[in-house]
mmCIF file of C-alpha atoms and ligand atoms in Angstrom:
data_model
loop_
_atom_site.group_PDB
_atom_site.id
_atom_site.type_symbol
_atom_site.label_atom_id
_atom_site.label_comp_id
_atom_site.label_asym_id
_atom_site.label_seq_id
_atom_site.Cartn_x
_atom_site.Cartn_y
_atom_site.Cartn_z
ATOM 1 C CA MET F 267 -26.373 69.482 -20.469
ATOM 2 C CA LEU F 268 -27.490 68.922 -24.034
ATOM 3 C CA THR F 269 -30.721 70.777 -24.701
ATOM 4 C CA ASP F 270 -32.284 71.881 -27.942
ATOM 5 C CA ASN F 271 -34.242 74.934 -29.037
ATOM 6 C CA PHE F 272 -37.516 73.263 -28.109
ATOM 7 C CA GLY F 273 -36.505 72.566 -24.503
ATOM 8 C CA ARG F 274 -35.836 68.871 -25.020
ATOM 9 C CA THR F 275 -32.950 67.368 -23.075
ATOM 10 C CA ILE F 276 -30.836 64.788 -24.855
ATOM 11 C CA ASN F 277 -29.617 61.905 -22.715
ATOM 12 C CA TYR F 278 -29.788 58.936 -25.090
ATOM 13 C CA LEU F 279 -27.215 57.966 -27.722
ATOM 14 C CA ARG F 280 -27.782 55.331 -30.372
ATOM 15 C CA LEU F 281 -24.412 54.276 -31.659
ATOM 16 C CA ALA F 282 -23.953 52.114 -34.750
ATOM 17 C CA VAL F 283 -20.805 50.078 -34.176
ATOM 18 C CA THR F 284 -20.652 48.770 -37.751
ATOM 19 C CA ASP F 285 -22.433 48.988 -41.105
ATOM 20 C CA ARG F 286 -21.854 45.268 -41.758
ATOM 21 C CA CYS F 287 -24.496 42.622 -41.261
ATOM 22 C CA ASN F 288 -24.908 38.851 -41.519
ATOM 23 C CA LEU F 289 -28.552 39.155 -42.687
ATOM 24 C CA ARG F 290 -30.105 40.973 -45.638
ATOM 25 C CA CYS F 291 -33.538 41.956 -44.318
ATOM 26 C CA GLN F 292 -35.597 43.135 -47.256
ATOM 27 C CA TYR F 293 -36.936 46.220 -45.447
ATOM 28 C CA CYS F 294 -33.394 47.278 -44.521
ATOM 29 C CA MET F 295 -31.202 46.627 -47.559
ATOM 30 C CA PRO F 296 -31.187 45.235 -51.106
ATOM 31 C CA ALA F 297 -30.437 41.545 -51.730
ATOM 32 C CA GLU F 298 -26.867 42.311 -52.766
ATOM 33 C CA GLY F 299 -26.293 44.238 -49.524
ATOM 34 C CA ILE F 300 -25.124 47.820 -49.203
ATOM 35 C CA ASP F 301 -21.816 49.386 -50.228
ATOM 36 C CA ILE F 302 -19.974 48.895 -46.979
ATOM 37 C CA VAL F 303 -17.296 51.466 -46.217
ATOM 38 C CA ASP F 304 -13.569 50.768 -45.929
ATOM 39 C CA ARG F 305 -12.601 49.547 -42.493
ATOM 40 C CA LYS F 306 -10.449 52.655 -41.959
ATOM 41 C CA ASP F 307 -13.547 54.834 -42.396
ATOM 42 C CA LEU F 308 -15.380 53.164 -39.524
ATOM 43 C CA LEU F 309 -15.000 54.754 -36.115
ATOM 44 C CA THR F 310 -12.497 52.764 -34.071
ATOM 45 C CA TYR F 311 -13.590 51.444 -30.675
ATOM 46 C CA LYS F 312 -11.251 53.961 -29.087
ATOM 47 C CA GLU F 313 -12.996 56.781 -30.934
ATOM 48 C CA MET F 314 -16.425 55.408 -30.011
ATOM 49 C CA TYR F 315 -15.363 55.145 -26.389
ATOM 50 C CA ARG F 316 -14.137 58.734 -26.376
ATOM 51 C CA ILE F 317 -17.258 60.114 -28.078
ATOM 52 C CA THR F 318 -19.446 58.282 -25.582
ATOM 53 C CA ARG F 319 -17.355 59.469 -22.630
ATOM 54 C CA VAL F 320 -17.524 63.101 -23.756
ATOM 55 C CA LEU F 321 -21.276 62.857 -24.366
ATOM 56 C CA SER F 322 -21.734 61.216 -20.974
ATOM 57 C CA GLU F 323 -20.025 64.225 -19.391
ATOM 58 C CA LEU F 324 -22.754 66.308 -21.054
ATOM 59 C CA GLY F 325 -25.597 64.286 -19.548
ATOM 60 C CA VAL F 326 -25.978 61.285 -21.857
ATOM 61 C CA ASN F 327 -26.616 58.351 -19.508
ATOM 62 C CA LYS F 328 -28.180 55.824 -21.842
ATOM 63 C CA VAL F 329 -26.564 54.155 -24.848
ATOM 64 C CA ARG F 330 -27.974 51.706 -27.347
ATOM 65 C CA LEU F 331 -25.460 49.813 -29.464
ATOM 66 C CA THR F 332 -26.732 48.871 -32.862
ATOM 67 C CA GLY F 333 -25.621 48.702 -36.455
ATOM 68 C CA GLY F 334 -25.491 46.827 -38.880
ATOM 69 C CA GLU F 335 -25.190 43.820 -36.665
ATOM 70 C CA PRO F 336 -23.065 44.744 -33.617
ATOM 71 C CA PHE F 337 -21.900 41.167 -33.058
ATOM 72 C CA VAL F 338 -20.297 40.856 -36.505
ATOM 73 C CA ARG F 339 -17.690 43.436 -35.526
ATOM 74 C CA LYS F 340 -14.574 41.806 -34.139
ATOM 75 C CA ASP F 341 -13.963 42.379 -30.429
ATOM 76 C CA PHE F 342 -17.408 43.853 -29.805
ATOM 77 C CA ILE F 343 -17.465 42.221 -26.366
ATOM 78 C CA SER F 344 -14.178 43.919 -25.439
ATOM 79 C CA PHE F 345 -15.733 47.233 -26.458
ATOM 80 C CA LEU F 346 -18.707 46.513 -24.178
ATOM 81 C CA GLU F 347 -16.254 45.815 -21.404
ATOM 82 C CA MET F 348 -14.604 49.208 -21.984
ATOM 83 C CA LEU F 349 -17.973 50.990 -22.007
ATOM 84 C CA SER F 350 -19.091 49.284 -18.821
ATOM 85 C CA PHE F 351 -16.332 51.164 -16.959
ATOM 86 C CA ASN F 352 -18.047 54.485 -17.720
ATOM 87 C CA ARG F 353 -19.854 55.229 -14.459
ATOM 88 C CA ASN F 354 -21.906 58.045 -16.034
ATOM 89 C CA LEU F 355 -23.810 55.487 -18.076
ATOM 90 C CA ASP F 356 -26.860 54.071 -16.301
ATOM 91 C CA THR F 357 -28.009 51.911 -19.174
ATOM 92 C CA ILE F 358 -26.301 50.086 -22.014
ATOM 93 C CA ASN F 359 -28.686 48.239 -24.322
ATOM 94 C CA ILE F 360 -28.103 46.368 -27.568
ATOM 95 C CA THR F 361 -30.218 45.827 -30.671
ATOM 96 C CA THR F 362 -29.316 42.614 -32.471
ATOM 97 C CA ASN F 363 -30.679 40.059 -34.898
ATOM 98 C CA GLY F 364 -29.564 37.446 -32.380
ATOM 99 C CA ALA F 365 -28.048 34.938 -34.775
ATOM 100 C CA LEU F 366 -24.532 35.223 -33.304
ATOM 101 C CA ILE F 367 -25.075 36.161 -29.688
ATOM 102 C CA LYS F 368 -25.951 32.944 -27.865
ATOM 103 C CA PRO F 369 -22.357 32.181 -26.716
ATOM 104 C CA HIS F 370 -22.055 35.695 -25.282
ATOM 105 C CA ILE F 371 -25.228 35.900 -23.193
ATOM 106 C CA ASN F 372 -23.568 35.050 -19.859
ATOM 107 C CA LYS F 373 -20.920 37.663 -20.486
ATOM 108 C CA LEU F 374 -23.567 40.268 -21.340
ATOM 109 C CA GLU F 375 -25.187 39.603 -17.969
ATOM 110 C CA THR F 376 -21.926 40.059 -16.089
ATOM 111 C CA LEU F 377 -21.195 43.295 -17.941
ATOM 112 C CA GLY F 378 -24.458 44.797 -16.703
ATOM 113 C CA ILE F 379 -26.169 45.072 -20.087
ATOM 114 C CA LYS F 380 -29.823 45.763 -19.295
ATOM 115 C CA THR F 381 -31.935 45.076 -22.346
ATOM 116 C CA ILE F 382 -31.553 43.112 -25.542
ATOM 117 C CA ASN F 383 -33.823 44.169 -28.373
ATOM 118 C CA LEU F 384 -34.020 41.068 -30.495
ATOM 119 C CA SER F 385 -35.283 41.577 -34.025
ATOM 120 C CA LEU F 386 -37.616 38.791 -35.109
ATOM 121 C CA ASP F 387 -40.227 39.515 -37.754
ATOM 122 C CA THR F 388 -41.796 36.096 -38.089
ATOM 123 C CA LEU F 389 -42.309 32.879 -36.135
ATOM 124 C CA GLN F 390 -42.175 30.812 -39.324
ATOM 125 C CA LYS F 391 -38.867 29.358 -40.521
ATOM 126 C CA ASP F 392 -39.575 29.644 -44.274
ATOM 127 C CA ARG F 393 -40.826 33.170 -43.932
ATOM 128 C CA PHE F 394 -37.749 34.134 -41.921
ATOM 129 C CA LYS F 395 -35.650 33.081 -44.893
ATOM 130 C CA THR F 396 -37.766 35.177 -47.268
ATOM 131 C CA ILE F 397 -37.640 38.268 -45.073
ATOM 132 C CA THR F 398 -33.983 38.105 -44.038
ATOM 133 C CA ARG F 399 -32.679 36.300 -47.149
ATOM 134 C CA ARG F 400 -30.681 34.061 -44.819
ATOM 135 C CA ASP F 401 -31.432 30.683 -43.249
ATOM 136 C CA LEU F 402 -30.715 31.552 -39.608
ATOM 137 C CA PHE F 403 -34.136 31.107 -37.983
ATOM 138 C CA ASP F 404 -33.064 28.226 -35.717
ATOM 139 C CA GLN F 405 -30.091 30.188 -34.373
ATOM 140 C CA THR F 406 -32.272 33.215 -33.620
ATOM 141 C CA ILE F 407 -34.952 31.167 -31.857
ATOM 142 C CA SER F 408 -32.317 29.342 -29.866
ATOM 143 C CA THR F 409 -30.929 32.720 -28.777
ATOM 144 C CA LEU F 410 -34.417 33.783 -27.701
ATOM 145 C CA HIS F 411 -34.750 30.677 -25.518
ATOM 146 C CA THR F 412 -31.377 31.286 -23.908
ATOM 147 C CA LEU F 413 -32.264 34.937 -23.302
ATOM 148 C CA LEU F 414 -35.488 33.867 -21.598
ATOM 149 C CA ASN F 415 -33.405 31.923 -19.092
ATOM 150 C CA SER F 416 -31.118 34.894 -18.456
ATOM 151 C CA THR F 417 -31.520 37.993 -16.304
ATOM 152 C CA LEU F 418 -31.619 40.285 -19.329
ATOM 153 C CA THR F 419 -34.756 42.200 -20.229
ATOM 154 C CA ILE F 420 -35.974 41.167 -23.661
ATOM 155 C CA LYS F 421 -37.833 43.230 -26.212
ATOM 156 C CA LEU F 422 -38.805 41.604 -29.500
ATOM 157 C CA ASN F 423 -38.696 44.021 -32.434
ATOM 158 C CA VAL F 424 -41.162 43.167 -35.191
ATOM 159 C CA VAL F 425 -41.207 45.354 -38.306
ATOM 160 C CA VAL F 426 -44.774 45.160 -39.610
ATOM 161 C CA GLN F 427 -44.468 44.528 -43.342
ATOM 162 C CA SER F 428 -47.535 44.695 -45.505
ATOM 163 C CA GLY F 429 -47.856 41.468 -47.480
ATOM 164 C CA PHE F 430 -45.297 39.557 -45.395
ATOM 165 C CA ASN F 431 -46.063 39.191 -41.706
ATOM 166 C CA THR F 432 -49.212 41.134 -40.766
ATOM 167 C CA ASP F 433 -51.095 37.854 -40.270
ATOM 168 C CA GLU F 434 -48.696 37.041 -37.408
ATOM 169 C CA ILE F 435 -49.383 40.092 -35.241
ATOM 170 C CA SER F 436 -51.733 38.134 -32.985
ATOM 171 C CA ASP F 437 -49.351 35.139 -32.855
ATOM 172 C CA PHE F 438 -46.676 37.450 -31.465
ATOM 173 C CA ILE F 439 -49.093 38.815 -28.861
ATOM 174 C CA GLU F 440 -50.074 35.248 -27.892
ATOM 175 C CA LEU F 441 -46.395 34.686 -27.071
ATOM 176 C CA THR F 442 -46.661 37.305 -24.323
ATOM 177 C CA LYS F 443 -49.214 35.142 -22.495
ATOM 178 C CA ASP F 444 -46.575 32.963 -20.845
ATOM 179 C CA ASN F 445 -43.418 34.937 -21.562
ATOM 180 C CA ARG F 446 -42.142 37.977 -19.756
ATOM 181 C CA PHE F 447 -40.999 39.949 -22.810
ATOM 182 C CA GLU F 448 -42.397 42.960 -24.623
ATOM 183 C CA VAL F 449 -43.202 42.624 -28.317
ATOM 184 C CA ARG F 450 -42.802 45.889 -30.183
ATOM 185 C CA PHE F 451 -44.497 46.365 -33.523
ATOM 186 C CA ILE F 452 -42.561 48.898 -35.597
ATOM 187 C CA GLU F 453 -43.980 50.778 -38.579
ATOM 188 C CA GLU F 454 -41.899 50.051 -41.666
ATOM 189 C CA MET F 455 -39.887 53.047 -42.870
ATOM 190 C CA PRO F 456 -38.294 53.667 -46.293
ATOM 191 C CA PHE F 457 -34.755 53.109 -44.954
ATOM 192 C CA ASN F 458 -33.991 50.149 -47.187
ATOM 193 C CA GLY F 459 -31.531 51.372 -49.796
ATOM 194 C CA LYS F 460 -34.338 52.000 -52.307
ATOM 195 C CA GLY F 461 -36.956 54.280 -50.746
ATOM 196 C CA LEU F 462 -40.659 54.090 -50.027
ATOM 197 C CA ARG F 463 -42.162 50.666 -50.748
ATOM 198 C CA VAL F 464 -45.530 50.934 -52.466
ATOM 199 C CA THR F 465 -48.018 48.606 -50.766
ATOM 200 C CA ASP F 466 -51.767 48.044 -50.993
ATOM 201 C CA GLU F 467 -52.189 48.630 -47.288
ATOM 202 C CA ASN F 468 -50.589 51.142 -44.972
ATOM 203 C CA TRP F 469 -49.758 49.281 -41.773
ATOM 204 C CA ASN F 470 -49.393 52.306 -39.542
ATOM 205 C CA TYR F 471 -49.917 52.580 -35.778
ATOM 206 C CA ASP F 472 -53.724 52.869 -36.053
ATOM 207 C CA LYS F 473 -54.089 49.931 -38.389
ATOM 208 C CA ILE F 474 -51.883 47.726 -36.222
ATOM 209 C CA LEU F 475 -53.908 48.588 -33.123
ATOM 210 C CA THR F 476 -57.221 48.083 -34.910
ATOM 211 C CA GLN F 477 -56.063 44.641 -36.031
ATOM 212 C CA ILE F 478 -55.045 43.732 -32.477
ATOM 213 C CA LYS F 479 -58.388 44.904 -31.065
ATOM 214 C CA GLN F 480 -60.192 42.522 -33.403
ATOM 215 C CA ASP F 481 -58.446 39.528 -31.850
ATOM 216 C CA PHE F 482 -58.067 40.632 -28.233
ATOM 217 C CA LYS F 483 -60.694 42.365 -26.137
ATOM 218 C CA ALA F 484 -59.128 42.812 -22.696
ATOM 219 C CA ILE F 485 -56.423 45.331 -23.575
ATOM 220 C CA THR F 486 -55.031 47.716 -20.974
ATOM 221 C CA ILE F 487 -53.007 50.786 -21.943
ATOM 222 C CA LEU F 488 -49.832 50.884 -19.839
ATOM 223 C CA PRO F 489 -48.260 54.124 -18.624
ATOM 224 C CA THR F 490 -45.370 55.236 -20.834
ATOM 225 C CA GLU F 491 -42.173 56.739 -19.546
ATOM 226 C CA LYS F 492 -41.225 60.175 -20.845
ATOM 227 C CA SER F 493 -39.511 60.011 -24.250
ATOM 228 C CA ALA F 494 -40.551 56.403 -24.837
ATOM 229 C CA THR F 495 -40.732 55.358 -28.478
ATOM 230 C CA ALA F 496 -43.595 52.884 -27.968
ATOM 231 C CA GLN F 497 -47.106 53.172 -26.618
ATOM 232 C CA LYS F 498 -47.368 50.091 -24.435
ATOM 233 C CA PHE F 499 -50.307 47.762 -23.878
ATOM 234 C CA LYS F 500 -51.029 44.523 -22.109
ATOM 235 C CA ILE F 501 -53.593 41.821 -22.507
ATOM 236 C CA ASP F 502 -55.168 41.200 -19.106
ATOM 237 C CA HIS F 503 -53.549 38.260 -17.278
ATOM 238 C CA PHE F 504 -50.746 37.924 -19.855
ATOM 239 C CA GLN F 505 -47.218 37.946 -18.360
ATOM 240 C CA GLY F 506 -45.646 40.106 -21.057
ATOM 241 C CA SER F 507 -46.759 43.222 -22.876
ATOM 242 C CA PHE F 508 -46.719 44.715 -26.329
ATOM 243 C CA GLY F 509 -45.998 48.121 -27.808
ATOM 244 C CA ILE F 510 -46.494 49.915 -31.088
ATOM 245 C CA ILE F 511 -43.803 52.266 -32.398
ATOM 246 C CA PRO F 512 -45.039 55.000 -34.746
ATOM 247 C CA ALA F 513 -41.610 55.244 -36.342
ATOM 248 C CA PHE F 514 -42.878 56.539 -39.674
ATOM 249 C CA THR F 515 -45.955 58.514 -38.595
ATOM 250 C CA ARG F 516 -43.646 60.273 -36.159
ATOM 251 C CA THR F 517 -46.047 61.185 -33.371
ATOM 252 C CA ILE F 518 -43.329 60.767 -30.749
ATOM 253 C CA CYS F 519 -41.032 63.661 -31.669
ATOM 254 C CA HIS F 520 -42.289 66.185 -29.104
ATOM 255 C CA ASP F 521 -40.247 64.696 -26.270
ATOM 256 C CA CYS F 522 -37.464 63.005 -28.241
ATOM 257 C CA ASN F 523 -34.317 62.560 -26.150
ATOM 258 C CA ARG F 524 -32.211 60.786 -28.776
ATOM 259 C CA ILE F 525 -29.232 61.434 -31.000
ATOM 260 C CA ARG F 526 -27.517 58.982 -33.332
ATOM 261 C CA ILE F 527 -23.960 58.416 -34.436
ATOM 262 C CA THR F 528 -23.411 56.254 -37.491
ATOM 263 C CA ALA F 529 -20.596 53.762 -37.926
ATOM 264 C CA THR F 530 -18.650 56.367 -39.916
ATOM 265 C CA GLY F 531 -19.069 59.005 -37.238
ATOM 266 C CA LEU F 532 -21.897 61.006 -38.769
ATOM 267 C CA PHE F 533 -23.847 62.803 -36.054
ATOM 268 C CA LYS F 534 -27.613 62.704 -36.562
ATOM 269 C CA ASN F 535 -30.055 64.798 -34.587
ATOM 270 C CA CYS F 536 -32.938 62.835 -36.065
ATOM 271 C CA LEU F 537 -33.411 59.522 -37.824
ATOM 272 C CA PHE F 538 -34.833 61.444 -40.793
ATOM 273 C CA ASP F 539 -32.029 64.006 -41.216
ATOM 274 C CA ASP F 540 -29.106 63.193 -43.469
ATOM 275 C CA GLY F 541 -26.368 63.761 -40.927
ATOM 276 C CA VAL F 542 -25.290 67.103 -39.593
ATOM 277 C CA PHE F 543 -21.661 66.713 -38.623
ATOM 278 C CA ASN F 544 -18.817 64.235 -39.086
ATOM 279 C CA ILE F 545 -17.251 63.637 -35.691
ATOM 280 C CA ARG F 546 -14.753 61.086 -36.994
ATOM 281 C CA ASP F 547 -13.096 63.690 -39.229
ATOM 282 C CA PHE F 548 -13.194 66.268 -36.438
ATOM 283 C CA ILE F 549 -11.513 63.870 -34.004
ATOM 284 C CA ARG F 550 -8.933 62.788 -36.579
ATOM 285 C CA SER F 551 -8.070 66.444 -37.224
ATOM 286 C CA GLY F 552 -7.029 66.752 -33.564
ATOM 287 C CA ALA F 553 -10.136 68.052 -31.760
ATOM 288 C CA SER F 554 -9.820 68.253 -27.983
ATOM 289 C CA ASP F 555 -12.536 67.087 -25.565
ATOM 290 C CA ASP F 556 -13.567 70.720 -25.098
ATOM 291 C CA ASP F 557 -13.820 71.186 -28.880
ATOM 292 C CA LEU F 558 -16.024 68.114 -29.034
ATOM 293 C CA LYS F 559 -18.238 69.335 -26.216
ATOM 294 C CA LYS F 560 -18.694 72.704 -27.911
ATOM 295 C CA VAL F 561 -19.698 71.051 -31.182
ATOM 296 C CA PHE F 562 -22.088 68.624 -29.480
ATOM 297 C CA ILE F 563 -23.814 71.461 -27.596
ATOM 298 C CA GLU F 564 -24.104 73.615 -30.732
ATOM 299 C CA THR F 565 -25.286 70.746 -32.919
ATOM 300 C CA VAL F 566 -27.914 69.451 -30.510
ATOM 301 C CA ASN F 567 -29.206 72.982 -30.210
ATOM 302 C CA GLN F 568 -30.158 72.754 -33.908
ATOM 303 C CA LYS F 569 -32.205 69.563 -33.480
ATOM 304 C CA PRO F 570 -35.259 69.917 -35.753
ATOM 305 C CA LYS F 571 -38.702 70.075 -34.159
ATOM 306 C CA ASN F 572 -39.760 66.760 -35.637
ATOM 307 C CA GLY F 573 -38.945 64.113 -38.204
ATOM 308 C CA PHE F 574 -40.974 65.826 -40.930
ATOM 309 C CA ILE F 575 -38.940 69.030 -40.633
ATOM 310 C CA ALA F 576 -35.751 66.966 -40.528
ATOM 311 C CA GLU F 577 -36.790 65.242 -43.745
ATOM 312 C CA GLN F 578 -37.614 68.559 -45.445
ATOM 313 C CA ASN F 579 -34.182 69.925 -44.494
ATOM 314 C CA ARG F 580 -32.262 67.072 -46.114
ATOM 315 C CA LYS F 581 -29.652 68.076 -48.667
ATOM 316 C CA ASN F 582 -29.972 64.732 -50.451
ATOM 317 C CA THR F 583 -33.568 64.449 -51.497
ATOM 318 C CA ASN F 584 -35.168 61.120 -50.642
ATOM 319 C CA VAL F 585 -35.113 59.049 -47.498
ATOM 320 C CA SER F 586 -33.688 55.787 -48.799
ATOM 321 C CA GLU F 587 -30.421 54.978 -47.055
ATOM 322 C CA SER F 588 -30.220 51.572 -45.371
ATOM 323 C CA MET F 589 -31.070 51.390 -41.687
ATOM 324 C CA SER F 590 -27.883 49.412 -41.287
ATOM 325 C CA THR F 591 -25.737 52.438 -42.153
ATOM 326 C CA ILE F 592 -27.781 54.736 -39.925
ATOM 327 C CA GLY F 593 -28.104 52.510 -36.896
ATOM 328 C CA GLY F 594 -31.665 51.503 -36.045
HETATM 329 N N1 SAM A 899 -28.910 44.207 -36.982
HETATM 330 C C1 SAM A 899 -29.551 44.548 -35.777
HETATM 331 C C2 SAM A 899 -31.005 44.126 -35.784
HETATM 332 O O1 SAM A 899 -31.544 43.839 -36.840
HETATM 333 O O2 SAM A 899 -31.582 44.111 -34.710
HETATM 334 C C3 SAM A 899 -29.417 45.996 -35.397
HETATM 335 C C4 SAM A 899 -29.566 47.005 -36.496
HETATM 336 S S1 SAM A 899 -31.186 47.101 -37.208
HETATM 337 C C5 SAM A 899 -30.942 48.356 -38.406
HETATM 338 C C6 SAM A 899 -32.068 47.887 -35.900
HETATM 339 C C7 SAM A 899 -33.573 47.789 -35.959
HETATM 340 O O3 SAM A 899 -34.039 48.536 -37.071
HETATM 341 C C8 SAM A 899 -34.100 46.368 -36.143
HETATM 342 O O4 SAM A 899 -35.077 46.088 -35.173
HETATM 343 C C9 SAM A 899 -34.705 46.397 -37.509
HETATM 344 O O5 SAM A 899 -35.791 45.519 -37.606
HETATM 345 C C10 SAM A 899 -35.117 47.856 -37.646
HETATM 346 N N2 SAM A 899 -35.255 48.289 -39.040
HETATM 347 C C11 SAM A 899 -34.389 48.124 -40.048
HETATM 348 N N3 SAM A 899 -34.850 48.659 -41.192
HETATM 349 C C12 SAM A 899 -36.058 49.184 -40.897
HETATM 350 C C13 SAM A 899 -37.052 49.863 -41.670
HETATM 351 N N4 SAM A 899 -36.873 50.104 -42.961
HETATM 352 N N5 SAM A 899 -38.178 50.258 -41.039
HETATM 353 C C14 SAM A 899 -38.364 50.004 -39.722
HETATM 354 N N6 SAM A 899 -37.453 49.368 -38.938
HETATM 355 C C15 SAM A 899 -36.320 48.952 -39.526
HETATM 356 FE FE1 SF4 A 900 -29.039 43.395 -40.676
HETATM 357 FE FE2 SF4 A 900 -30.535 44.378 -38.758
HETATM 358 FE FE3 SF4 A 900 -30.677 45.394 -41.245
HETATM 359 FE FE4 SF4 A 900 -31.622 42.975 -40.787
HETATM 360 S S1 SF4 A 900 -32.376 44.894 -39.898
HETATM 361 S S2 SF4 A 900 -30.277 43.569 -42.484
HETATM 362 S S3 SF4 A 900 -30.268 42.205 -39.250
HETATM 363 S S4 SF4 A 900 -28.954 45.505 -39.889
#
């Protein structure tokens, strides 16, 4: 089992399958995009499969595939097919911007994918173009409609961006009246290729909830599973629910069960650390499965107590890398 010095058990891997993306969301990367790495420096699917298998033998039973945009990587569906053969994995989920996935939704159902986290920060076409710097609103909405007719669980990820979409928080909650999905409001973090964005207002967890309480009175707090990232709520008689993720205020670290592996194989114990070990290089130097297990156990053991400590321990000073290289 993978346990750390604070008694937390790690069973959840977030794996970035690429650093490439078809959008340029302003809170994630600069307009010109990020310096993508050479293809040879990305983990191959075979390497990703092996890393996941070895981790699953150490108790990891949940994987989220993310990026960059997972569906821009060639043969991503074949990789999902490979992963679905791993019987130690109970849950395979995907985070996607949705623009490319509509033709694959049936296949995702047959492969046993459980949840799609669809990123959608606005319900307004023009605003979508401003935020993502691409004109793909119609494709994303069409994907959402197709997902609603599928068996997949849907979570809508909304990054709350001061000055851009905070006036739509209630519109998103209204959507949960007749739809079965969960809307998740995420605090914006400085992972955008530039660093902390200076804004007039700090749209943190408390401010988001206060705003919601102004517009909705009958709010019930839902029970949260252990290690959940979101505190969940529901408006009475609404079909769906909503959650708030304190990603930047970091009040969820005490029972964190997550590790991350970037598209270049960098192992991260915490979103806020700057990578503790390069597994790709270790594998390419001939490491056996036992070598890998030893390194995973030792590395997880060093997981910092929380995201603030992880940030303090960084060798490179500021938190500013793009979320698309880390894997969100
Ligand atoms: N391209 C896919 C997508 O957008 O869903 C997957 C990768 S993206 C990096 C994963 C998640 O991270 C998305 O929900 C995105 O909105 C979120 N994200 C990206 N940059 C962020 C930031 N600076 N602060 C908070 N969330 C961010
Ligand atoms: Fe691409 Fe996702 Fe980053 Fe937007 S948030 S630029 S869709 S990786």
